[in-house]
Amino acid sequence: MTTKVAPSPIDALLRRFPGLKQFVANPIVIRDLRAQMRGSRSYWFMGGYLLLMGILAVSGYAVSTGQSLNPLTYGGDRPAFNIVDAQGKLEGFYYFIFITLSALITLIAPALTAASIVGERQRQSFDLLVTTPLTSGHILIGKLMSSIAFLSLLLILSLPASALCILLGGATLADVFRVYFLLAVDSVILSAIGLFFSCAVPAPLLATIWTYAAVAGYFAATYVAGAMSLSGSTNNFSMPLAPGLEIAWLNPVLAVMPVMNGEGSSLALLTRMVLFLGIASLIIRLLLTASTYRLGLFGAASGPSLRKQILLLTFVTVAGTMYSAASHVTMDMMGYSETQSFTVSSTPILWVMIFPLAVAMPFLPGLFVPATGADAPPGAVANAADEPSRQRRIVWNRAFHTEHSGSMPFYLLWVSTALLGAVIGASFRPGFLSFLSGILIAGGFYAICVGFLIWTLSRLAGSMVTQLSSARATAFALLIAVAGLPMLVLTMGQSSWETNPLTSLWILSPALATDHVGAFTESLVRSGMIAACFGVVAFVIANGISANRRRSARPQA
Amino acid sequence: MQPMISAENLRKTYGTLVAVEGWTLDLYPGDIFGFIGPNGAGKTTTIKMLATLIQPTSGSATVNGIDVVRFPREVRPYIGYMPDAFGVYDDIKVWEYLDFFCAAYDPPKESRPEIIERVLTVTDLMEKRDAYVQTLSRGMQQRLCLAKCLVHDPKVLLLDEPASGLDPRARIDIKKLIARLGALGKTIIVSSHILPELADFCNKIGIQERGKLLVSGDVETIVRQLQPTRQLMISVRNDDSAVTRLLETLRDHPLIEKVTRDTDTPYTVRVAFTGNVEQQAILLRSLIAEEHPLTSFAESAMDLEDVFLRVTTGKVH
Ligand SMILES: Nc1ncnc2c1ncn2[C@@H]1O[C@H](COP(=O)(O)OP(=O)(O)OP(=O)(O)O)[C@@H](O)[C@H]1O
Ligand SMILES: [Mg+2]
């Protein structure tokens, strides 16, 4: 006889929303935790970690405050007590504890996931996982959650040391809560980086090396961006929500820094924390989708979603940069520049407008090459040959499909997003309207011309090489050559090349013309025209090559 | 009846290498398909395509009527896949390992212990329930893998060389187990290098070489087809004149292609007989009627090794 057990509320919820199952009762998490927390090993590990934190806390306290915690030596002939001095020393102690903690997290978090997928592959247990109904989402989120579980254990175990900070007065309870929250989110980003390389790299050791290289890059990038946006926003009174802390917090070391008094009320801080969580989750989501894409499980199409997310992140980045640039300008308008020790000119705004485009441009061909359709898998090529018109047609509603025609609209959307961001950013400028008409026309022209150049270059690469990866590499090299080589020529023997008329040969020159605002639109037009000329040449060559190829491929009848 | 597994012109290429080509087959519930071929014949590649692990270059396949390429996730609950090489996780117990796979199929939580008990019993691993997976012997791990294929009671089992690396007794055990699962109505594909290993419990076999299924069908039919004559071994009492008389009688028989005196066994004649079973019975009756002093009249075992060697050319990629 069987007794019917009433389903628990959680079961009922899971039945209602099956998507939740990735997060609750994920079998992978249960298995990983079972293996990790097994037997005495985990006790030894946790005991050792606690001991380490304890030693660090005590010695850190002794070193940074010059005082021992030993009550026997604590009394006696104490030197005269200076409250300011003591406060400074306690802050030193706070830094010591939290920077150690964030360094530990930065080092451990990526390692937890770097070997997860590639390890399963190496162990030949991955196929067993894939043939179950578990999706890529289950597998990746499961791996990420096992890592999170372990990291939260580390954070919880460090609580005694940070409690000491609160007790001794180096930090407030709110500080510690905030720092723990930020560190937890950052550690998830770092784990997701490890997870991505675990999916993308074929050998465990290589995956770990790549992961740490990427984490170092992430650390440096967020440090620089964070420091820059902090310096932009701390002196800014007109725009309380100019990006600053949200960006800085992405860096685990900047995340533990105490918040300056000027950062505003706790409500403003809370808003910033929500914004930070939003940005962080965009990054995590992007990394997870990229991992799914690299996992390459047959039956999981993640390419379109990946493109959408890159687009969204680009938009957020551009809009954020614009907003922050605009805040400089507002300061400018309000006359702060005269009273501040630093000068705020209009140059930075133009720089930040062009910068994202200029930096990303060399990487665009990589996204773009499949649009040419020359490197489709054997079956698809056969189909394309049956239907030659399909090869070249731009199919707008396929912008987000993984098909070969899908990349072109994606690229155009990307450019328009960046341009839109630039326009929004520029709208904060004084004399905006006259500027806008110029930049819209000239910038649009420039974007179309450069887009055309990139398209033709990747078409050229696609006609020369059939393998996808080699075609991308070729396209990349071609663009570097066309865009970068003239600069080499120009810089040779030219000290002041900005004034040289040949400069416009360099199609990236608008980015450099920003010092002379007047010349900017003119420079855009000139560079666009040159890009278009290059594009036409490339297009003619590409068509010649593929016509030649078609002729030789035709069966001899 | 709808075929449980149906493949149509499956093809898989790696660059210029054609791993599988023109692979067409229908299997019905209860079929045990022995899939034989030398190294590199493309057995693993084929099985992986059916197991939704790799995408065919072209062609189509369905499992239980569901397209493997278009709906891999829907197909997965119907298949149990045992790879030729697999690893187990460290630091995890046998029942936990099974619990993990069981949970992946998401049955009601309460039923999981019962399912684990059932598959452990079927694969005879009950006493290893609490052992660590990495401490099991190779054969036990193989059985554990088979057990994990059974947690969701799949309709189709894809077993890639389940018996490799096992001792003779374990081989027999696993063969019995597979035969039992076939009797339960499951559709099973078992691959191996060795034909005789499969012949006694498979009802269908296919021989593959260099990506092509050279022959496939019922075991009987294939052996008949490839070996049109039966080998009969007829022995008489230790007496040379009896042997001579027997040779003379047999030489004139219309259904006998060739008669030779066997060199290995004394007083024995080897006969290549082209008739069927009834004609074989008639031959025996007539020999007895003619009062030959027979001590034995037997059909020599089907020499599958011969069949295999005859079909395959020994060329590899
Ligand atoms: N991932 C791959 N990349 C390139 N070639 C592959 C790949 N997998 C298999 N092959 C090739 O495909 C052919 C078929 O291999 P497969 O593993 O299917 O053979 P098999 O019949 O299972 O052989 P075995 O009996 O040795 O297990 C081989 O020539 C092999 O080299
Ligand atoms: Mg194999």
XYZ file of C-alpha atoms in Angstrom, chain A:
557
model
C 0.000 0.000 0.000
C 1.360 3.406 -0.898
C 0.587 6.539 0.995
C 0.118 9.667 -1.047
C 2.340 12.462 0.160
C 0.979 15.919 -0.418
C 3.379 17.925 -2.623
C 5.324 20.547 -0.712
C 4.855 24.181 -1.712
C 8.291 24.126 -3.357
C 7.349 21.110 -5.457
C 4.140 22.827 -6.478
C 6.079 25.946 -7.435
C 8.577 23.933 -9.446
C 5.793 22.181 -11.267
C 4.267 25.532 -12.107
C 7.558 27.101 -13.258
C 9.836 24.351 -14.588
C 12.516 26.934 -15.461
C 13.206 27.360 -11.765
C 14.557 23.837 -11.631
C 17.909 25.093 -12.871
C 18.261 26.990 -9.630
C 16.449 24.836 -7.108
C 17.309 21.171 -6.748
C 19.793 21.198 -9.585
C 21.215 17.652 -9.587
C 24.666 18.915 -10.523
C 24.860 21.111 -7.450
C 23.784 18.253 -5.229
C 26.399 15.955 -6.706
C 29.197 18.525 -6.557
C 28.409 19.435 -2.991
C 28.263 15.792 -2.005
C 31.741 15.273 -3.401
C 33.116 18.546 -2.039
C 31.784 18.365 1.462
C 32.695 14.743 1.923
C 34.323 13.435 5.075
C 37.036 15.044 7.102
C 38.673 16.868 4.219
C 36.177 19.699 4.207
C 36.527 20.076 7.976
C 40.271 20.352 7.637
C 39.899 22.858 4.866
C 37.430 25.008 6.755
C 39.415 24.739 9.955
C 42.570 25.780 8.126
C 40.807 28.680 6.477
C 39.346 29.889 9.765
C 42.759 29.641 11.373
C 44.318 31.598 8.509
C 41.723 34.332 8.798
C 42.266 34.413 12.554
C 46.021 34.721 12.238
C 45.617 37.390 9.580
C 43.206 39.329 11.756
C 45.395 39.253 14.831
C 48.664 39.960 13.053
C 47.023 42.548 10.839
C 45.673 44.266 13.862
C 49.035 44.172 15.568
C 50.858 45.487 12.523
C 48.451 48.185 11.474
C 47.709 49.572 14.909
C 51.010 48.813 16.565
C 49.133 47.207 19.416
C 48.823 43.665 20.588
C 45.522 42.091 21.445
C 47.121 40.404 24.403
C 45.413 41.896 27.486
C 48.608 41.419 29.553
C 50.664 43.779 27.450
C 47.737 45.929 26.502
C 47.704 47.910 29.744
C 50.864 49.171 31.430
C 52.606 52.198 30.142
C 50.422 52.968 27.157
C 51.575 55.919 25.027
C 49.383 58.935 24.995
C 46.203 58.043 23.146
C 45.589 60.058 20.004
C 42.064 59.582 18.689
C 42.784 60.686 15.103
C 45.837 58.504 14.921
C 43.876 55.546 16.274
C 41.100 56.072 13.771
C 43.616 56.037 10.935
C 45.159 52.867 12.256
C 41.793 51.157 12.516
C 41.102 52.066 8.925
C 44.405 50.491 8.029
C 43.229 47.366 9.772
C 39.955 47.445 7.860
C 41.828 47.702 4.558
C 44.109 44.898 5.544
C 41.289 42.469 6.345
C 39.078 43.290 3.402
C 41.757 43.539 0.765
C 43.073 40.160 1.893
C 39.568 38.787 1.653
C 38.968 40.199 -1.809
C 42.356 38.957 -2.990
C 41.489 35.466 -1.724
C 38.124 35.565 -3.457
C 39.689 36.857 -6.679
C 42.157 34.008 -6.684
C 39.807 31.223 -5.606
C 36.574 32.065 -7.450
C 37.818 31.526 -11.020
C 39.692 28.373 -10.055
C 36.491 26.747 -8.809
C 34.921 26.736 -12.252
C 37.941 26.837 -14.567
C 38.253 23.059 -14.553
C 34.586 22.149 -14.261
C 33.455 21.519 -17.836
C 36.841 20.811 -19.349
C 37.419 18.407 -16.449
C 34.231 16.528 -17.295
C 35.369 16.329 -20.881
C 38.800 15.080 -19.860
C 37.279 12.490 -17.557
C 34.957 11.392 -20.364
C 31.938 11.838 -18.185
C 30.588 14.749 -20.178
C 28.777 12.656 -22.787
C 26.879 10.942 -20.010
C 25.653 14.324 -18.827
C 24.673 15.470 -22.279
C 22.517 12.444 -23.051
C 20.334 13.204 -20.035
C 17.527 15.735 -20.474
C 19.605 18.309 -18.554
C 20.045 21.412 -20.711
C 23.173 23.505 -21.152
C 21.500 25.913 -18.761
C 21.207 23.233 -16.093
C 24.795 22.199 -16.537
C 26.298 25.694 -16.515
C 24.112 27.120 -13.788
C 24.708 23.981 -11.755
C 28.459 24.404 -12.020
C 28.198 28.094 -11.209
C 25.981 27.421 -8.203
C 28.331 24.802 -6.758
C 31.041 27.424 -6.974
C 28.785 30.018 -5.356
C 27.948 27.649 -2.532
C 31.608 27.132 -1.816
C 32.403 30.837 -2.051
C 29.594 31.788 0.278
C 31.047 29.330 2.736
C 34.370 31.167 2.487
C 32.644 34.500 2.999
C 30.688 33.266 5.972
C 33.799 31.798 7.541
C 35.525 35.151 7.237
C 32.784 36.825 9.279
C 34.660 36.513 12.603
C 37.554 38.508 11.221
C 35.347 41.232 9.811
C 33.264 41.251 12.983
C 36.475 42.253 14.703
C 36.559 45.289 12.430
C 33.104 46.303 13.518
C 33.794 45.651 17.168
C 36.969 47.713 17.119
C 35.322 50.458 15.158
C 37.163 50.328 11.843
C 33.929 49.809 9.974
C 30.211 49.967 10.475
C 27.840 47.080 10.153
C 26.402 48.642 7.006
C 29.884 48.824 5.486
C 30.475 45.146 6.116
C 27.096 44.140 4.711
C 27.668 46.188 1.604
C 31.165 44.848 1.082
C 29.989 41.260 1.469
C 27.209 41.792 -1.000
C 29.553 43.357 -3.549
C 32.203 40.710 -3.068
C 29.625 37.952 -3.485
C 28.429 39.427 -6.786
C 31.988 39.999 -8.021
C 32.939 36.443 -7.180
C 30.064 35.202 -9.347
C 31.400 37.240 -12.260
C 34.862 35.786 -11.717
C 33.455 32.263 -11.533
C 31.523 32.872 -14.730
C 34.771 33.896 -16.426
C 36.289 30.591 -15.318
C 33.219 28.766 -16.554
C 33.482 30.357 -19.962
C 37.072 29.259 -20.449
C 36.201 25.861 -19.119
C 33.780 25.556 -22.012
C 36.000 27.196 -24.595
C 39.415 25.650 -24.016
C 40.138 21.945 -24.605
C 42.668 21.194 -21.843
C 42.231 21.800 -18.095
C 45.623 23.417 -17.541
C 45.194 25.702 -20.517
C 41.720 26.601 -19.337
C 43.120 27.626 -15.974
C 45.866 29.712 -17.549
C 43.392 31.444 -19.859
C 41.049 32.026 -16.968
C 43.679 33.724 -14.852
C 44.866 35.793 -17.790
C 41.281 36.906 -18.388
C 40.737 37.589 -14.701
C 43.883 39.722 -14.682
C 42.521 41.579 -17.694
C 39.129 41.985 -16.058
C 40.777 43.217 -12.900
C 42.909 45.771 -14.725
C 40.048 46.954 -16.934
C 37.584 47.370 -14.092
C 40.263 49.027 -11.990
C 41.064 51.600 -14.618
C 37.417 52.160 -15.584
C 36.404 52.294 -11.945
C 39.132 54.713 -10.978
C 38.353 56.904 -13.957
C 34.642 57.025 -13.391
C 35.163 57.593 -9.670
C 37.353 60.588 -10.318
C 34.707 61.818 -12.706
C 31.845 61.476 -10.324
C 33.191 62.262 -6.866
C 33.629 65.926 -7.648
C 30.348 66.120 -9.398
C 27.538 67.783 -7.549
C 25.182 68.394 -10.390
C 24.575 64.770 -11.331
C 24.254 62.605 -8.300
C 23.835 59.462 -10.359
C 26.729 59.840 -12.761
C 28.285 56.382 -13.108
C 31.058 55.962 -10.638
C 30.670 53.488 -7.860
C 28.669 51.021 -9.975
C 31.628 50.621 -12.295
C 34.230 50.704 -9.553
C 32.404 48.007 -7.625
C 32.902 45.581 -10.479
C 36.479 45.395 -9.292
C 36.806 43.271 -6.150
C 39.441 45.505 -4.578
C 37.615 48.746 -5.321
C 34.478 47.062 -3.977
C 35.896 46.870 -0.473
C 36.957 50.512 -0.402
C 35.048 52.587 2.095
C 32.532 54.921 0.539
C 33.418 58.605 0.623
C 31.171 60.959 2.471
C 30.416 62.781 -0.748
C 28.684 59.766 -2.225
C 25.383 60.794 -0.833
C 22.668 59.354 1.321
C 22.147 55.696 2.004
C 19.232 55.798 -0.404
C 21.594 56.907 -3.175
C 23.952 54.110 -2.176
C 21.138 51.610 -2.353
C 20.190 52.842 -5.807
C 23.780 52.423 -6.878
C 23.823 48.906 -5.495
C 20.762 48.037 -7.532
C 22.359 49.548 -10.628
C 25.534 47.608 -9.915
C 23.541 44.407 -9.590
C 21.938 45.159 -12.932
C 25.262 45.682 -14.691
C 26.780 42.631 -13.015
C 23.888 40.431 -14.030
C 24.179 41.607 -17.619
C 27.827 40.594 -17.570
C 27.097 37.241 -15.933
C 24.301 36.536 -18.361
C 26.561 37.383 -21.279
C 29.279 35.084 -19.963
C 26.775 32.273 -19.455
C 25.385 32.652 -22.954
C 28.874 32.757 -24.389
C 29.611 29.569 -22.433
C 26.512 27.904 -23.833
C 27.634 28.957 -27.266
C 31.090 27.497 -26.766
C 29.717 24.359 -25.149
C 28.248 23.795 -28.587
C 25.666 21.257 -27.508
C 23.739 20.208 -30.482
C 20.177 21.341 -29.986
C 21.050 24.545 -28.133
C 21.092 27.614 -30.359
C 22.638 30.429 -28.372
C 24.155 32.529 -31.136
C 21.172 34.870 -31.587
C 20.860 35.438 -27.881
C 24.578 36.135 -27.659
C 24.280 38.801 -30.323
C 21.331 40.443 -28.600
C 23.233 40.589 -25.357
C 26.367 42.049 -26.907
C 24.129 44.663 -28.398
C 22.479 45.406 -25.069
C 25.806 45.638 -23.257
C 27.174 47.914 -25.949
C 24.166 50.135 -25.525
C 24.559 50.210 -21.765
C 28.265 50.958 -22.018
C 27.833 53.677 -24.592
C 24.901 55.246 -22.782
C 26.767 55.080 -19.474
C 29.873 56.643 -20.930
C 27.807 59.331 -22.571
C 26.031 60.080 -19.355
C 29.248 60.430 -17.505
C 30.744 62.535 -20.268
C 27.655 64.687 -20.193
C 28.199 65.273 -16.524
C 31.586 66.773 -17.344
C 29.959 69.071 -19.779
C 27.280 70.128 -17.357
C 30.027 71.056 -14.975
C 31.588 72.995 -17.752
C 28.377 74.891 -18.363
C 27.826 75.589 -14.719
C 31.230 77.189 -14.565
C 32.820 74.731 -12.227
C 35.895 74.523 -14.391
C 37.092 77.913 -13.265
C 36.852 77.079 -9.623
C 38.204 73.548 -9.820
C 41.860 72.772 -9.919
C 41.389 70.551 -12.950
C 40.104 71.828 -16.251
C 37.123 70.337 -17.953
C 37.208 70.795 -21.672
C 34.894 69.433 -24.282
C 37.564 67.111 -25.610
C 36.738 64.120 -23.386
C 33.188 63.917 -24.600
C 34.268 63.514 -28.192
C 36.858 61.033 -27.153
C 34.423 58.852 -25.303
C 32.020 59.041 -28.173
C 34.480 57.697 -30.662
C 36.413 55.480 -28.339
C 34.046 52.473 -28.119
C 33.628 52.406 -31.876
C 37.316 52.828 -32.560
C 38.320 50.131 -30.114
C 35.745 47.633 -31.278
C 36.226 48.211 -34.964
C 39.031 45.717 -35.538
C 36.919 43.003 -33.947
C 33.884 43.591 -36.075
C 35.020 41.558 -39.071
C 35.074 38.512 -36.821
C 31.381 38.924 -36.169
C 30.788 39.847 -39.697
C 32.483 37.221 -41.814
C 29.679 34.636 -41.746
C 27.482 37.182 -43.475
C 29.338 36.544 -46.667
C 28.237 32.941 -46.748
C 31.454 31.735 -48.317
C 32.370 29.462 -45.471
C 29.169 27.623 -44.791
C 29.361 23.915 -43.906
C 29.489 21.554 -46.908
C 25.759 20.916 -47.014
C 24.894 24.575 -46.762
C 27.302 25.494 -49.529
C 25.589 23.009 -51.775
C 22.278 24.664 -50.984
C 23.697 28.099 -51.541
C 25.008 27.022 -54.906
C 21.519 25.882 -55.839
C 20.182 29.231 -54.866
C 22.870 31.841 -55.560
C 20.660 34.767 -54.633
C 20.540 33.562 -51.048
C 24.257 33.948 -50.758
C 24.302 37.694 -50.992
C 20.908 38.784 -49.865
C 20.647 40.610 -46.588
C 17.727 39.121 -44.736
C 16.607 41.675 -42.207
C 14.366 39.529 -40.107
C 17.242 37.118 -39.600
C 19.248 39.634 -37.638
C 19.275 37.345 -34.673
C 19.516 33.998 -36.399
C 22.694 31.990 -36.477
C 22.491 31.784 -40.203
C 25.075 33.046 -42.573
C 23.076 36.004 -43.601
C 22.446 36.975 -40.015
C 25.418 39.137 -39.187
C 24.994 42.107 -41.467
C 21.878 43.547 -39.852
C 23.433 42.809 -36.510
C 26.405 44.921 -37.401
C 24.241 47.779 -38.590
C 22.205 47.649 -35.409
C 25.434 47.726 -33.472
C 26.611 50.842 -35.280
C 23.291 52.586 -34.905
C 23.247 51.847 -31.195
C 26.684 53.357 -30.824
C 25.660 56.356 -32.885
C 22.487 56.786 -30.888
C 24.558 56.718 -27.716
C 26.858 59.318 -29.208
C 23.955 61.554 -30.119
C 22.423 61.225 -26.682
C 25.783 62.028 -25.206
C 26.273 64.987 -27.481
C 22.853 66.347 -26.612
C 24.252 67.398 -23.267
C 26.694 69.672 -25.018
C 26.251 73.400 -25.271
C 25.403 74.493 -28.740
C 24.067 71.051 -29.263
C 21.698 71.622 -32.130
C 24.158 73.066 -34.600
C 26.600 70.393 -33.569
C 23.983 67.657 -33.915
C 23.076 68.377 -37.500
C 26.735 68.257 -38.446
C 27.573 65.116 -36.556
C 24.443 63.259 -37.611
C 25.094 63.744 -41.276
C 28.856 63.395 -41.197
C 28.823 60.612 -38.603
C 26.137 58.687 -40.428
C 28.076 58.985 -43.633
C 31.250 57.869 -41.925
C 29.548 54.893 -40.264
C 28.002 53.721 -43.504
C 31.275 54.044 -45.384
C 33.301 52.236 -42.758
C 30.587 49.607 -42.462
C 30.776 49.107 -46.202
C 34.551 48.789 -45.996
C 34.335 46.187 -43.255
C 31.703 44.283 -45.170
C 33.717 44.209 -48.353
C 36.885 43.263 -46.513
C 35.208 40.286 -44.900
C 33.701 39.364 -48.235
C 37.156 39.515 -49.702
C 38.493 37.330 -46.927
C 35.586 34.944 -47.371
C 36.298 34.650 -51.074
C 39.967 33.901 -50.501
C 39.640 31.428 -47.652
C 36.845 28.959 -47.050
C 37.511 27.943 -43.448
C 35.541 30.098 -41.049
C 38.332 30.754 -38.573
C 40.938 31.486 -41.222
C 38.514 33.776 -43.024
C 37.965 35.704 -39.830
C 41.694 35.958 -39.226
C 42.230 37.141 -42.782
C 39.492 39.728 -42.513
C 40.977 40.949 -39.279
C 44.451 41.225 -40.795
C 43.086 43.052 -43.843
C 41.286 45.597 -41.748
C 44.334 46.185 -39.583
C 46.368 46.675 -42.713
C 43.949 49.084 -44.350
C 43.169 50.994 -41.192
C 46.526 50.959 -39.496
C 49.293 50.865 -42.078
C 48.820 54.422 -43.371
C 49.452 55.611 -39.868
C 52.826 53.882 -39.909
C 53.714 55.671 -43.109
C 52.563 58.954 -41.708
C 54.354 58.778 -38.447
C 57.659 58.069 -40.124
C 59.601 61.315 -40.198
C 56.545 63.369 -39.335
C 56.580 64.888 -35.941
C 53.356 66.795 -36.224
C 51.277 64.459 -38.285
C 48.004 65.869 -37.089
C 48.468 68.747 -39.460
C 49.479 66.602 -42.386
C 46.713 66.399 -44.994
C 47.657 62.757 -45.578
C 46.316 61.971 -42.114
C 42.887 61.483 -43.525
C 44.199 58.397 -45.265
C 43.897 56.837 -41.917
C 40.265 55.897 -41.711
C 40.306 56.037 -37.937
C 41.428 59.631 -38.028
C 38.150 61.145 -36.786
C 39.083 59.748 -33.439
C 42.234 61.827 -33.561
C 40.708 64.924 -35.010
C 38.779 65.497 -31.845
C 41.140 68.163 -30.657
C 39.879 70.493 -33.312
C 36.176 70.329 -32.896
C 35.593 72.379 -35.965
C 37.557 69.989 -38.113
C 35.783 66.989 -36.718
C 32.829 66.757 -39.061
C 35.034 67.554 -42.001
C 37.400 64.809 -40.963
C 34.518 62.369 -40.639
C 33.454 63.026 -44.205
C 36.965 62.765 -45.583
C 37.706 59.495 -43.782
C 34.363 58.090 -44.814
C 35.076 58.807 -48.462
C 38.450 57.160 -48.278
C 36.965 54.137 -46.528
C 34.372 53.861 -49.269
C 37.088 53.937 -51.949
C 38.973 51.156 -50.247
C 35.684 49.305 -49.950
C 34.936 49.541 -53.657
C 38.378 48.179 -54.504
C 37.962 45.306 -52.082
C 34.502 44.570 -53.424
C 35.704 44.370 -57.004
C 38.566 42.040 -56.089
C 36.272 39.848 -53.969
C 33.741 39.493 -56.734
C 36.505 38.711 -59.200
C 37.858 35.947 -57.004
C 34.519 34.336 -56.329
C 33.495 34.508 -59.980
C 36.765 32.828 -60.834
C 36.128 30.203 -58.228
C 32.609 29.530 -59.440
C 33.913 29.119 -62.956
C 36.551 26.585 -61.933
C 34.114 24.744 -59.680
C 31.598 24.216 -62.469
C 31.648 20.598 -63.655
C 33.312 20.155 -67.023
C 30.483 19.095 -69.277
